[in-house]
Short mmCIF file of C-alpha atoms and ligand atoms in Angstrom, two decimals:
data_model
loop_
_atom_site.label_atom_id
_atom_site.label_comp_id
_atom_site.label_asym_id
_atom_site.label_seq_id
_atom_site.Cartn_x
_atom_site.Cartn_y
_atom_site.Cartn_z
CA MET A 1 -24.12 13.35 -12.80
CA SER A 2 -26.55 14.67 -15.34
CA LYS A 3 -27.99 13.26 -18.52
CA THR A 4 -28.24 16.73 -20.05
CA ILE A 5 -25.43 19.18 -20.64
CA THR A 6 -24.76 22.67 -22.01
CA GLY A 7 -21.66 23.42 -24.06
CA PHE A 8 -21.15 19.76 -25.11
CA SER A 9 -19.79 20.77 -28.51
CA LYS A 10 -17.03 22.81 -26.82
CA LEU A 11 -15.64 19.78 -24.95
CA THR A 12 -12.66 17.88 -26.35
CA LYS A 13 -13.33 14.43 -27.81
CA ASP A 14 -12.03 12.72 -24.63
CA GLU A 15 -14.18 14.96 -22.43
CA LYS A 16 -17.24 14.13 -24.54
CA ILE A 17 -16.50 10.42 -24.23
CA ASN A 18 -15.97 10.72 -20.46
CA TRP A 19 -19.26 12.53 -20.05
CA LEU A 20 -21.02 9.76 -21.99
CA ALA A 21 -19.20 7.05 -20.03
CA ASN A 22 -20.16 8.62 -16.70
CA ASN A 23 -23.80 9.14 -17.61
CA PHE A 24 -24.86 6.47 -20.08
CA PHE A 25 -22.49 3.49 -20.33
CA LYS A 26 -23.35 0.41 -18.25
CA GLU A 27 -19.68 -0.58 -18.16
CA SER A 28 -17.81 2.62 -18.75
CA GLU A 29 -14.38 1.11 -19.49
CA LYS A 30 -15.83 -1.30 -22.02
CA GLY A 31 -17.82 1.46 -23.75
CA VAL A 32 -14.79 3.71 -23.97
CA SER A 33 -12.65 0.90 -25.34
CA ILE A 34 -15.23 0.15 -28.09
CA LEU A 35 -15.21 3.80 -29.14
CA LYS A 36 -11.39 3.82 -29.17
CA GLN A 37 -11.25 0.56 -31.10
CA TYR A 38 -13.10 2.20 -33.97
CA GLU A 39 -10.85 5.29 -33.98
CA ASN A 40 -8.40 5.31 -36.83
CA GLN A 41 -4.76 5.12 -35.75
CA ASP A 42 -3.83 7.44 -38.60
CA GLU A 43 -4.42 10.79 -36.89
CA LYS A 44 -4.79 12.77 -40.08
CA LEU A 45 -7.40 10.39 -41.45
CA GLN A 46 -9.27 10.41 -38.16
CA GLN A 47 -9.25 14.19 -38.10
CA LEU A 48 -10.72 14.24 -41.60
CA HIS A 49 -13.60 12.08 -40.41
CA ASP A 50 -14.00 14.06 -37.19
CA GLU A 51 -14.49 17.18 -39.23
CA PHE A 52 -17.17 15.78 -41.54
CA ILE A 53 -19.73 16.29 -38.76
CA GLU A 54 -20.02 17.71 -35.25
CA ASN A 55 -19.47 16.01 -31.87
CA THR A 56 -17.64 13.07 -33.46
CA ILE A 57 -16.60 10.51 -30.85
CA SER A 58 -15.62 7.57 -33.09
CA ASN A 59 -16.40 5.97 -36.46
CA PHE A 60 -19.26 3.64 -37.32
CA TYR A 61 -18.08 1.05 -39.83
CA ILE A 62 -20.24 -0.77 -42.33
CA PRO A 63 -18.82 -3.28 -44.79
CA TYR A 64 -17.45 -2.09 -48.11
CA ALA A 65 -17.62 -4.67 -50.92
CA VAL A 66 -17.47 -4.97 -54.66
CA ALA A 67 -19.79 -6.73 -57.12
CA PRO A 68 -17.85 -7.53 -60.32
CA ASN A 69 -18.85 -8.51 -63.87
CA PHE A 70 -21.44 -5.85 -64.70
CA ILE A 71 -21.58 -5.12 -68.43
CA ILE A 72 -23.22 -1.75 -69.01
CA ASN A 73 -23.55 -0.54 -72.61
CA GLY A 74 -20.81 -3.00 -73.50
CA LYS A 75 -18.36 -1.72 -70.85
CA PRO A 76 -17.34 -3.89 -67.87
CA TYR A 77 -17.68 -2.51 -64.34
CA ALA A 78 -16.96 -3.71 -60.80
CA ILE A 79 -19.45 -1.88 -58.58
CA PRO A 80 -18.44 -0.84 -55.05
CA MET A 81 -21.16 -1.13 -52.40
CA ALA A 82 -21.28 0.03 -48.78
CA ILE A 83 -24.04 -1.87 -46.98
CA GLU A 84 -24.62 -3.80 -43.77
CA GLU A 85 -27.39 -6.10 -45.11
CA SER A 86 -26.30 -9.60 -46.00
CA SER A 87 -27.14 -11.04 -49.45
CA VAL A 88 -27.23 -7.70 -51.31
CA VAL A 89 -23.70 -7.91 -52.73
CA ALA A 90 -23.98 -11.63 -53.42
CA ALA A 91 -27.24 -10.96 -55.30
CA ALA A 92 -25.65 -8.13 -57.29
CA SER A 93 -22.73 -10.34 -58.31
CA LEU A 94 -24.98 -13.21 -59.40
CA VAL A 95 -27.26 -10.95 -61.40
CA ALA A 96 -24.29 -9.20 -63.05
CA LYS A 97 -23.00 -12.57 -64.22
CA PHE A 98 -26.45 -13.72 -65.36
CA TRP A 99 -26.98 -10.68 -67.60
CA SER A 100 -23.37 -10.53 -68.80
CA THR A 101 -24.13 -13.64 -70.86
CA ARG A 102 -27.41 -12.18 -72.16
CA GLY A 103 -26.25 -8.91 -73.68
CA GLY A 104 -25.63 -6.95 -70.46
CA PHE A 105 -27.43 -3.81 -69.29
CA LYS A 106 -28.51 -1.01 -71.63
CA THR A 107 -28.85 2.40 -70.03
CA LYS A 108 -29.52 6.01 -70.95
CA VAL A 109 -29.89 9.32 -69.16
CA ILE A 110 -33.25 10.87 -70.04
CA SER A 111 -32.70 14.31 -68.45
CA THR A 112 -30.53 16.01 -65.83
CA ILE A 113 -32.60 18.96 -64.61
CA LYS A 114 -32.51 19.82 -60.87
CA VAL A 115 -35.01 22.02 -59.06
CA GLY A 116 -35.00 24.64 -56.32
CA GLN A 117 -37.78 26.90 -55.08
CA VAL A 118 -38.24 30.24 -53.39
CA HIS A 119 -41.48 29.93 -51.44
CA PHE A 120 -43.24 33.20 -50.69
CA MET A 121 -46.53 34.84 -49.73
CA TYR A 122 -48.17 37.74 -51.57
CA GLU A 123 -51.52 39.25 -50.75
CA GLY A 124 -52.03 41.28 -53.94
CA TYR A 125 -53.25 40.37 -57.45
CA PHE A 126 -51.46 37.61 -59.36
CA GLU A 127 -51.42 39.75 -62.54
CA THR A 128 -49.51 42.52 -60.72
CA LEU A 129 -47.04 40.02 -59.35
CA GLN A 130 -46.63 38.40 -62.75
CA LYS A 131 -45.91 41.73 -64.45
CA TYR A 132 -43.39 42.57 -61.78
CA PHE A 133 -41.73 39.15 -62.11
CA GLN A 134 -41.45 39.44 -65.92
CA LYS A 135 -39.94 42.91 -65.62
CA ASN A 136 -37.33 41.76 -63.12
CA LYS A 137 -36.59 38.18 -64.22
CA ASP A 138 -33.26 39.10 -65.84
CA LYS A 139 -32.20 40.90 -62.69
CA LEU A 140 -32.89 37.75 -60.68
CA ILE A 141 -30.60 35.76 -62.93
CA LYS A 142 -27.98 38.52 -62.85
CA ALA A 143 -28.02 38.46 -59.05
CA THR A 144 -26.54 34.94 -59.17
CA GLU A 145 -23.79 35.67 -61.70
CA SER A 146 -20.84 35.46 -59.32
CA ILE A 147 -22.20 32.16 -57.94
CA THR A 148 -22.93 30.62 -61.34
CA GLU A 149 -19.73 31.76 -63.07
CA ASN A 150 -17.77 28.52 -62.52
CA MET A 151 -20.79 26.31 -63.08
CA ARG A 152 -21.50 28.04 -66.41
CA LYS A 153 -17.91 27.29 -67.48
CA ARG A 154 -18.64 23.60 -66.76
CA GLY A 155 -21.79 23.69 -68.90
CA GLY A 156 -24.27 24.16 -66.05
CA GLY A 157 -26.15 27.04 -64.46
CA ILE A 158 -29.71 28.31 -64.18
CA VAL A 159 -31.99 26.94 -66.90
CA ASP A 160 -35.09 28.98 -66.10
CA ILE A 161 -37.04 30.77 -63.40
CA GLU A 162 -40.82 30.43 -63.39
CA LEU A 163 -43.38 32.17 -61.25
CA ARG A 164 -45.94 29.61 -60.04
CA ASP A 165 -49.31 30.42 -58.58
CA LYS A 166 -50.12 27.98 -55.78
CA THR A 167 -52.98 29.90 -54.24
CA ALA A 168 -55.51 27.22 -55.19
CA ARG A 169 -53.84 24.96 -52.60
CA LEU A 170 -52.68 27.55 -50.04
CA GLU A 171 -53.91 31.12 -49.68
CA ASN A 172 -51.42 33.77 -50.92
CA TYR A 173 -48.74 31.15 -51.67
CA TYR A 174 -46.48 31.54 -54.74
CA GLN A 175 -43.15 30.12 -55.82
CA LEU A 176 -40.19 30.99 -57.92
CA HIS A 177 -39.60 27.55 -59.41
CA VAL A 178 -35.99 27.50 -60.58
CA THR A 179 -34.44 24.81 -62.77
CA PHE A 180 -30.72 24.08 -62.91
CA GLU A 181 -28.08 22.04 -64.68
CA THR A 182 -25.27 21.22 -62.28
CA ALA A 183 -22.79 19.31 -64.54
CA ASP A 184 -20.89 16.68 -62.53
CA SER A 185 -21.88 17.93 -59.08
CA MET A 186 -25.05 17.08 -57.20
CA GLY A 187 -25.26 20.83 -56.75
CA ALA A 188 -27.10 21.17 -53.42
CA ASN A 189 -24.91 24.04 -52.13
CA PHE A 190 -24.82 25.68 -55.54
CA ILE A 191 -28.62 25.57 -55.88
CA ASN A 192 -29.27 26.82 -52.35
CA SER A 193 -26.81 29.71 -52.76
CA CYS A 194 -28.46 30.72 -56.07
CA LEU A 195 -31.93 30.55 -54.50
CA GLU A 196 -30.94 32.72 -51.56
CA ALA A 197 -29.42 35.31 -53.91
CA ILE A 198 -32.58 35.23 -56.08
CA ALA A 199 -34.85 35.57 -53.04
CA LYS A 200 -32.84 38.52 -51.77
CA GLU A 201 -32.99 40.31 -55.11
CA PHE A 202 -36.70 39.57 -55.48
CA LYS A 203 -37.51 40.90 -52.02
CA ASN A 204 -35.29 43.99 -52.27
CA ASN A 205 -36.77 45.03 -55.58
CA THR A 206 -40.32 44.40 -54.56
CA SER A 207 -40.10 46.60 -51.50
CA ALA A 208 -39.47 49.51 -53.88
CA ASP A 209 -42.18 49.09 -56.54
CA LEU A 210 -44.51 46.22 -55.69
CA LYS A 211 -47.41 46.66 -53.33
CA PRO A 212 -48.18 44.96 -51.07
CA ASP A 213 -44.75 43.63 -50.18
CA ILE A 214 -43.94 39.95 -50.63
CA ASN A 215 -42.98 37.79 -47.70
CA ILE A 216 -40.28 35.17 -48.39
CA VAL A 217 -40.91 32.00 -46.36
CA MET A 218 -37.89 29.94 -47.46
CA SER A 219 -35.51 29.12 -50.29
CA ILE A 220 -34.36 25.53 -50.76
CA LEU A 221 -33.55 22.92 -53.39
CA SER A 222 -36.01 20.10 -53.98
CA ASN A 223 -34.94 16.48 -53.63
CA TYR A 224 -37.84 15.61 -55.93
CA VAL A 225 -36.11 15.51 -59.32
CA PRO A 226 -38.45 13.79 -61.79
CA GLU A 227 -36.54 15.46 -64.62
CA CYS A 228 -33.18 14.12 -63.49
CA LEU A 229 -34.09 10.74 -64.83
CA VAL A 230 -32.22 7.62 -65.92
CA ARG A 231 -33.34 4.36 -67.51
CA ALA A 232 -31.68 0.94 -67.31
CA GLU A 233 -32.96 -2.22 -68.94
CA VAL A 234 -32.21 -5.83 -69.75
CA SER A 235 -33.89 -8.23 -72.14
CA CYS A 236 -33.51 -11.82 -73.28
CA LYS A 237 -35.42 -14.54 -75.05
CA VAL A 238 -37.99 -16.01 -72.68
CA GLU A 239 -36.38 -19.43 -73.17
CA ASP A 240 -33.11 -18.04 -71.73
CA PHE A 241 -34.84 -16.68 -68.64
CA PHE A 242 -34.73 -19.86 -66.53
CA ASP A 243 -33.51 -23.47 -66.83
CA VAL A 244 -36.90 -25.08 -66.18
CA ASN A 245 -40.30 -23.79 -67.32
CA PRO A 246 -38.94 -20.40 -68.41
CA GLU A 247 -42.34 -19.24 -69.80
CA ILE A 248 -44.04 -19.87 -66.47
CA TYR A 249 -41.33 -18.13 -64.43
CA ALA A 250 -41.04 -15.15 -66.79
CA GLN A 251 -44.82 -14.76 -66.51
CA LYS A 252 -44.69 -14.97 -62.71
CA PHE A 253 -41.95 -12.32 -62.71
CA VAL A 254 -44.16 -9.96 -64.73
CA GLN A 255 -47.09 -10.70 -62.40
CA ALA A 256 -44.93 -9.85 -59.37
CA ILE A 257 -44.45 -6.37 -60.82
CA GLN A 258 -48.14 -6.03 -61.71
CA ILE A 259 -48.91 -6.79 -58.06
CA ALA A 260 -46.47 -4.10 -56.88
CA ASN A 261 -48.15 -1.66 -59.26
CA ILE A 262 -51.56 -2.01 -57.68
CA GLU A 263 -50.72 -2.96 -54.08
CA PRO A 264 -48.73 -0.39 -52.05
CA TYR A 265 -48.03 -2.89 -49.23
CA ARG A 266 -46.07 -4.93 -51.76
CA ALA A 267 -44.72 -1.92 -53.69
CA VAL A 268 -42.94 -0.47 -50.65
CA THR A 269 -41.05 -3.74 -50.02
CA HIS A 270 -40.40 -4.16 -53.74
CA ASN A 271 -38.90 -0.65 -53.96
CA LYS A 272 -37.03 -1.13 -50.68
CA GLY A 273 -35.22 -4.02 -52.36
CA ILE A 274 -34.33 -1.73 -55.28
CA MET A 275 -32.97 0.84 -52.83
CA ASN A 276 -30.77 -1.88 -51.26
CA GLY A 277 -28.70 -1.74 -54.42
CA ILE A 278 -29.04 1.96 -55.11
CA ASP A 279 -28.23 3.27 -51.63
CA ALA A 280 -25.22 0.95 -51.28
CA VAL A 281 -23.53 2.49 -54.34
CA VAL A 282 -24.75 6.00 -53.50
CA LEU A 283 -23.12 5.68 -50.07
CA ALA A 284 -19.93 4.07 -51.42
CA THR A 285 -19.47 7.00 -53.82
CA GLY A 286 -19.97 9.64 -51.11
CA ASN A 287 -23.39 10.74 -52.37
CA ASP A 288 -26.47 11.62 -50.31
CA PHE A 289 -28.54 8.45 -49.94
CA ARG A 290 -31.31 10.19 -47.97
CA ALA A 291 -31.88 12.60 -50.85
CA ILE A 292 -31.87 9.75 -53.36
CA ALA A 293 -34.30 7.64 -51.31
CA ALA A 294 -36.71 10.55 -50.72
CA GLY A 295 -36.71 11.44 -54.43
CA ALA A 296 -37.13 7.84 -55.58
CA HIS A 297 -40.09 7.12 -53.30
CA ALA A 298 -41.79 10.39 -54.28
CA TYR A 299 -41.34 9.41 -57.94
CA ALA A 300 -42.86 6.00 -57.22
CA ALA A 301 -45.97 7.84 -55.97
CA LYS A 302 -46.19 10.38 -58.82
CA SER A 303 -49.44 8.94 -60.19
CA GLY A 304 -51.14 9.32 -56.81
CA THR A 305 -50.65 5.61 -55.98
CA TYR A 306 -47.34 4.31 -54.69
CA LYS A 307 -46.08 1.91 -57.40
CA SER A 308 -43.14 -0.19 -58.51
CA LEU A 309 -40.08 1.69 -59.77
CA THR A 310 -39.40 -1.19 -62.18
CA ASN A 311 -41.44 -2.64 -65.02
CA ALA A 312 -41.44 -5.85 -67.05
CA LYS A 313 -43.19 -7.27 -70.08
CA ILE A 314 -43.09 -10.23 -72.44
CA GLU A 315 -43.46 -9.34 -76.10
CA ASP A 316 -42.87 -11.60 -79.13
CA GLY A 317 -41.06 -14.17 -77.00
CA ILE A 318 -38.73 -11.59 -75.45
CA PHE A 319 -38.62 -10.79 -71.74
CA TYR A 320 -37.99 -7.08 -71.01
CA PHE A 321 -37.21 -5.65 -67.59
CA TRP A 322 -36.42 -2.01 -66.87
CA ILE A 323 -36.25 0.79 -64.31
CA GLU A 324 -36.77 4.53 -64.66
CA ILE A 325 -35.65 6.42 -61.62
CA PRO A 326 -34.67 9.99 -60.71
CA LEU A 327 -31.09 10.13 -59.39
CA SER A 328 -29.42 13.42 -58.52
CA LEU A 329 -25.76 12.51 -58.09
CA GLY A 330 -22.32 14.05 -58.10
CA THR A 331 -18.86 12.85 -58.98
CA VAL A 332 -17.28 16.11 -57.85
CA GLY A 333 -17.99 18.16 -54.72
CA GLY A 334 -19.38 17.06 -51.38
CA LEU A 335 -17.68 13.97 -49.95
CA THR A 336 -17.00 12.45 -53.37
CA LYS A 337 -13.34 13.43 -53.48
CA LEU A 338 -12.88 14.16 -49.77
CA HIS A 339 -13.68 10.75 -48.33
CA PRO A 340 -10.76 8.49 -49.38
CA LEU A 341 -13.02 5.47 -49.89
CA ALA A 342 -15.58 7.46 -51.88
CA LYS A 343 -12.74 8.66 -54.10
CA LEU A 344 -11.50 5.10 -54.50
CA SER A 345 -15.02 3.91 -55.36
CA LEU A 346 -15.11 6.43 -58.19
CA GLU A 347 -11.71 5.18 -59.32
CA ILE A 348 -13.03 1.57 -59.32
CA LEU A 349 -15.90 2.86 -61.48
CA GLN A 350 -13.30 4.36 -63.86
CA ASN A 351 -13.97 7.94 -62.76
CA PRO A 352 -17.45 8.32 -64.23
CA SER A 353 -19.22 11.58 -65.01
CA ALA A 354 -22.37 12.23 -62.97
CA GLU A 355 -24.42 10.98 -65.93
CA GLU A 356 -22.45 7.74 -66.10
CA LEU A 357 -22.83 7.28 -62.36
CA MET A 358 -26.61 7.70 -62.72
CA GLN A 359 -26.59 4.81 -65.20
CA ILE A 360 -24.39 2.56 -63.05
CA ILE A 361 -26.54 3.15 -59.97
CA ALA A 362 -29.78 2.53 -61.86
CA VAL A 363 -28.27 -0.82 -62.90
CA ALA A 364 -27.48 -1.62 -59.25
CA GLY A 365 -31.14 -0.98 -58.38
CA LEU A 366 -32.51 -2.99 -61.29
CA SER A 367 -30.19 -5.89 -60.38
CA GLN A 368 -31.40 -6.06 -56.78
CA ASN A 369 -35.00 -6.13 -57.92
CA PHE A 370 -34.20 -8.85 -60.44
CA ALA A 371 -32.52 -10.97 -57.75
CA ALA A 372 -35.38 -10.44 -55.28
CA LEU A 373 -38.19 -11.19 -57.75
CA LYS A 374 -36.40 -14.17 -59.22
CA ALA A 375 -35.91 -15.66 -55.77
CA LEU A 376 -39.41 -14.75 -54.57
CA THR A 377 -41.16 -16.28 -57.59
CA THR A 378 -39.06 -19.48 -57.57
CA THR A 379 -37.32 -20.81 -54.45
CA GLY A 380 -38.46 -18.10 -52.02
CA ILE A 381 -36.21 -15.51 -50.44
CA GLN A 382 -35.21 -17.36 -47.29
CA GLN A 383 -32.89 -19.89 -48.92
CA GLY A 384 -30.31 -17.23 -49.82
CA HIS A 385 -30.96 -15.06 -46.77
CA MET A 386 -30.57 -17.92 -44.35
CA LYS A 387 -27.09 -18.74 -45.62
CA MET A 388 -25.94 -15.28 -44.58
CA HIS A 389 -28.08 -15.32 -41.47
CA LEU A 390 -26.34 -18.56 -40.45
CA MET A 391 -22.97 -16.83 -40.79
CA ASN A 392 -24.16 -13.94 -38.60
CA ILE A 393 -25.34 -16.37 -35.92
CA LEU A 394 -22.05 -18.28 -36.09
CA ASN A 395 -20.16 -15.02 -35.65
CA GLN A 396 -22.34 -14.08 -32.68
CA LEU A 397 -21.49 -17.46 -31.13
CA GLU A 398 -17.79 -16.83 -31.87
CA ALA A 399 -17.37 -19.96 -34.01
CA ASN A 400 -13.92 -20.37 -35.59
CA LEU A 401 -13.36 -20.99 -39.30
CA HIS A 402 -13.24 -24.77 -38.95
CA GLU A 403 -16.44 -24.85 -36.87
CA LYS A 404 -18.18 -22.59 -39.42
CA GLU A 405 -17.30 -24.92 -42.29
CA ILE A 406 -18.64 -28.01 -40.51
CA ILE A 407 -21.87 -26.35 -39.35
CA VAL A 408 -22.63 -24.75 -42.73
CA LYS A 409 -22.38 -28.27 -44.23
CA LYS A 410 -24.43 -29.83 -41.46
CA LEU A 411 -27.29 -27.31 -41.72
CA LYS A 412 -27.45 -27.22 -45.52
CA GLY A 413 -31.10 -27.39 -46.61
CA LYS A 414 -32.31 -27.28 -42.97
CA THR A 415 -34.20 -24.47 -41.23
CA VAL A 416 -31.72 -22.10 -39.61
CA THR A 417 -32.69 -20.88 -36.16
CA HIS A 418 -30.48 -19.47 -33.43
CA ASN A 419 -31.18 -22.53 -31.29
CA ALA A 420 -30.41 -25.01 -34.06
CA VAL A 421 -27.05 -23.34 -34.71
CA ALA A 422 -26.20 -23.06 -31.01
CA ASP A 423 -27.06 -26.75 -30.53
CA ALA A 424 -24.98 -27.85 -33.51
CA LEU A 425 -22.02 -25.83 -32.25
CA HIS A 426 -22.42 -27.17 -28.74
CA GLN A 427 -22.48 -30.78 -30.04
CA LEU A 428 -19.39 -30.15 -32.14
CA ARG A 429 -17.47 -28.65 -29.22
CA ILE A 430 -18.44 -31.52 -26.88
CA LYS A 431 -17.22 -34.08 -29.45
CA LYS A 432 -13.80 -32.44 -29.43
C1 LIG B 1 -34.99 -7.29 -48.42
O1 LIG B 1 -34.07 -6.34 -47.95
C2 LIG B 1 -35.54 -6.87 -49.76
C3 LIG B 1 -36.66 -7.74 -50.31
O2 LIG B 1 -37.72 -7.85 -49.36
C4 LIG B 1 -37.16 -7.05 -51.56
C5 LIG B 1 -38.44 -7.65 -52.14
O3 LIG B 1 -39.22 -8.26 -51.40
O4 LIG B 1 -38.64 -7.43 -53.36
C6 LIG B 1 -36.20 -9.14 -50.61
#
């Protein structure tokens, strides 16, 4: 028995599972049966999932839900969400309903530019390099023509290539900073292929007539996309903000954002709540939530201080609340049409373009922040969370439907702890 192995990827799925069972599972039969339980019985579907990544041994499910009643620019949407955290979907649904009676969400795409960079070192004079770059810029674009042909037909392609001098920060370091439009695809593969072709052309040409030679370090897209930006907002009369003391609560809401703008400890949690909504829809539509999260957090720190991604103000008796966030998304390519549930999510969203999807997902983020701040500045967050937490504990204790109903009623308004729930269940079962 060994806890390390060579050639693991060459084993069949069963052999991989056996190796794990023999070396890592406490109860090997139980472990194997859990893995098998999560296998899909439809062999074709399972094979599709197996082939998304390497060394697949099963599937890891998270719940897939829908939050209905969003009105965005006058159009109704039901938003699909894939997320394991309780309360997020409930919050989204409540907020959707709240704003649907107050004019709904207004959104707009500000820009859709994506970025990729060829990072390289050059030990000569910048002016020489610049001259060389200007002379050969067209050739660099030409070198990508076969890759960009289809994208150009769809209205995308390379927007510009810039030579950037970064030597003030790192000796001899320069970039080709390339901007792209990628139509309805997120464009990661497209961008990376273009960059590698550009780097190759740049290097090959330079070896002939640029001295000293350049040294390419790497070519890769950037997940920082501050020019792929979307805005979503809501507004209402302050008096419609809350049933009791609306002025006070609207003011507290604005203060909560002011706090997040000057206090990074708060801002990170504040933005995490926004990402609860954003990532859930990003994942449900087969997009890359790690890229989205990295780009959003970098944008939150663009001023040099990590700040809130949302903003709010009260002006002339009107409460305004909005988000501006970079979202690089696709509705074609990647998993979007390959994963059957991702495809279905897009169908639920009425097959949006990438720009429409940016707007829908910005709304999902704004909604989560609205729900969180409204709860935090009024009742506190635990009231809603504990309801779902109670359900999780009841499931852990294997309570049946009838038992759940009775205990939810019994613990209403009380502090939910594991012990309190276990006790209540125990008492109920004894009574029977
Ligand atoms: C929990 O997942 C998210 C919140 O903490 C967000 C916030 O505090 O704004 C509730």
